[in-house]
Short mmCIF file of C-alpha atoms in Angstrom, two decimals:
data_model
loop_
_atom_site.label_atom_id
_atom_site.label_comp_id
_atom_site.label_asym_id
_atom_site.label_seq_id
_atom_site.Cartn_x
_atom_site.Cartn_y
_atom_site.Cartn_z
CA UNK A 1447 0.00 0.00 0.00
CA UNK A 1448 1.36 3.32 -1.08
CA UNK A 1449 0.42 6.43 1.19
CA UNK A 1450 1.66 9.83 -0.17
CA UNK A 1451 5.53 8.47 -0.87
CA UNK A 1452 5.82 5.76 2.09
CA UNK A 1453 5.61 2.54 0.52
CA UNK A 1454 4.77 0.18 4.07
CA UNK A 1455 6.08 -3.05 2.35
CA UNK A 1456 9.18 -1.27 2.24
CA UNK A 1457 9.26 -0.10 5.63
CA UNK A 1458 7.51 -3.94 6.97
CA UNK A 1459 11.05 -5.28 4.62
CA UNK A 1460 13.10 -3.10 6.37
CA UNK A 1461 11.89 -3.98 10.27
CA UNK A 1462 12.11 -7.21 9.56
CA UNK A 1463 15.82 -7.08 8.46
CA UNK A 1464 17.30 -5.35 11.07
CA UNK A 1465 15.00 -8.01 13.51
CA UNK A 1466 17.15 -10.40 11.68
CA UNK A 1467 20.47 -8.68 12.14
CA UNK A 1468 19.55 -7.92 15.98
CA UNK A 1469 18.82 -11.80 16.60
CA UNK A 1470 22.17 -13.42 15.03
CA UNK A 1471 23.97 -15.00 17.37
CA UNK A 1472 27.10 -13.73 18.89
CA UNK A 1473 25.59 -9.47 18.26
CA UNK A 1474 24.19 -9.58 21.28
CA UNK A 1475 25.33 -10.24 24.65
CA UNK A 1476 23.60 -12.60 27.00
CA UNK A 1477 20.77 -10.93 29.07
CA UNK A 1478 20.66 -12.09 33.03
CA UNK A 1479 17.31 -11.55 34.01
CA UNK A 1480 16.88 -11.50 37.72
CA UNK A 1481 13.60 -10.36 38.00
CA UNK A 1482 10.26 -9.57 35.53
CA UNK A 1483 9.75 -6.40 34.06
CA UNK A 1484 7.22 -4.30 35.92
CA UNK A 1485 5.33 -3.11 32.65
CA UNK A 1486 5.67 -4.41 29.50
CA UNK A 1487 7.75 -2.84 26.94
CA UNK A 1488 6.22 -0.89 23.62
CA UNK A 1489 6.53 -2.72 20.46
CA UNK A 1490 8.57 -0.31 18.25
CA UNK A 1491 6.59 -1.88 14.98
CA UNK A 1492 3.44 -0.93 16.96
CA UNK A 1493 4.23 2.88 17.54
CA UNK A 1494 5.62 3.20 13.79
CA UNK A 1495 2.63 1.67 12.54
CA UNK A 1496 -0.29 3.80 14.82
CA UNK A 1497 1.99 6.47 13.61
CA UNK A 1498 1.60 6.01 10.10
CA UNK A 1499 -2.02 5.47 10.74
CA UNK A 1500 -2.51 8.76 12.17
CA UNK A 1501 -0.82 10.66 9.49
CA UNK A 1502 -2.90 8.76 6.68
CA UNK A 1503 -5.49 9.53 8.66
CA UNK A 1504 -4.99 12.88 8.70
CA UNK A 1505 -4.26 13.01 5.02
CA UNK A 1506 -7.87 11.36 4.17
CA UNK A 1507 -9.44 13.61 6.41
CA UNK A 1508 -8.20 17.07 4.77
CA UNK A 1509 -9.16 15.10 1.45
CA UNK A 1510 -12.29 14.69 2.28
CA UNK A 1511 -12.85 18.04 4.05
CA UNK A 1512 -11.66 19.44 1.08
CA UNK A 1513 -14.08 17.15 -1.24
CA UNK A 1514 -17.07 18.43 1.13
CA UNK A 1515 -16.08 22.30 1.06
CA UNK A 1516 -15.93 22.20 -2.77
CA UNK A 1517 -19.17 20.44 -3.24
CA UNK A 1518 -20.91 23.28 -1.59
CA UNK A 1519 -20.87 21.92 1.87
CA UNK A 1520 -22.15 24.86 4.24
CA UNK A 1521 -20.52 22.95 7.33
CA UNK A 1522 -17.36 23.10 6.15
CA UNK A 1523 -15.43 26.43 5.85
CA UNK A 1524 -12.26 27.08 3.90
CA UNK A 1525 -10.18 27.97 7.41
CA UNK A 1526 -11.05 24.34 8.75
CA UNK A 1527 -9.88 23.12 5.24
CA UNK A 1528 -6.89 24.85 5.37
CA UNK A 1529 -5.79 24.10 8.15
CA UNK A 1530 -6.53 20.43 7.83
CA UNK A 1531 -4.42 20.07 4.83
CA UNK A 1532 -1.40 21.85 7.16
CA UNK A 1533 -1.73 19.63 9.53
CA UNK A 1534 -1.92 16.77 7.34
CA UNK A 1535 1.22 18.78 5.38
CA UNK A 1536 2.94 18.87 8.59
CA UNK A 1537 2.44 15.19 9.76
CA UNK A 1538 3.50 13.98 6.71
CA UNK A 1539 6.70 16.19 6.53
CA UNK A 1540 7.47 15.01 10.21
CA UNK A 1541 7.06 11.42 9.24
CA UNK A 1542 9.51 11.63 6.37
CA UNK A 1543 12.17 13.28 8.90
CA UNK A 1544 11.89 10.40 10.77
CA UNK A 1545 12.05 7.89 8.56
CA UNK A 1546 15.15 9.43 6.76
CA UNK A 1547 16.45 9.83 10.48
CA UNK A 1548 15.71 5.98 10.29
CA UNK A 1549 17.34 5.03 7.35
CA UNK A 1550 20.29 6.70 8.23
CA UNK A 1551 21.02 4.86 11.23
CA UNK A 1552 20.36 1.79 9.64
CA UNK A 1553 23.17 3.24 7.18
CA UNK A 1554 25.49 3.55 10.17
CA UNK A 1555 24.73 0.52 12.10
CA UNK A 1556 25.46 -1.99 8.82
CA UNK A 1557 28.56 0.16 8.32
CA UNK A 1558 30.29 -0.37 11.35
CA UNK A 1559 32.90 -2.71 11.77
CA UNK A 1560 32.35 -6.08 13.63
#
């Protein structure tokens, strides 16, 4: 599924490599566990994903704000459509920050030396 230039196949491909990387043996050092963990931890593939949600979201929603106002819509008015489509603008420009913040540690992490 392609969302406004984040393809999420490419992003699931990606995740799932560096799970790979993360779980070959001898990376990572032996974890001694003496007790449980008081709350359980967030899944990082959850957060990226409710994050991508929201901003797709947010996109459909100035879409169709937009769709309503030029249909004649007397509910909506061109400020709330505005400033939808900023928001959405905004999310979307914060998302691709992060992943290219992302990508570049990936970058830096499969260029070190073992």
């Amino acid at each position: 599924m392609r969302t406004g230039g984040i393809d999420s196949s490419q992003i699931q491909a990606m995740i799932a490599q560096l799970k790979a990387h993360a779980t070959r043996p001898g990376l990572t050092p032996p974890v001694i566990q003496t007790e449980p963990a008081a709350t359980p931890k967030a899944d990082f593939t959850d957060a990226l994903k409710k994050s991508l949600d929201a901003v797709n979201a947010s996109q459909l929603d100035a879409d169709g704000m937009s769709k309503r106002f030029t249909m004649g819509d007397d509910t909506v008015s061109l400020s709330d459509v505005m400033i939808a489509q900023q928001k959405a603008s905004i999310n979307f420009q914060a998302t691709l920050q992060v992943r290219n913040k992302l990508v570049s540690a990936y970058h830096d992490i499969m260029s070190m030396q073992v």
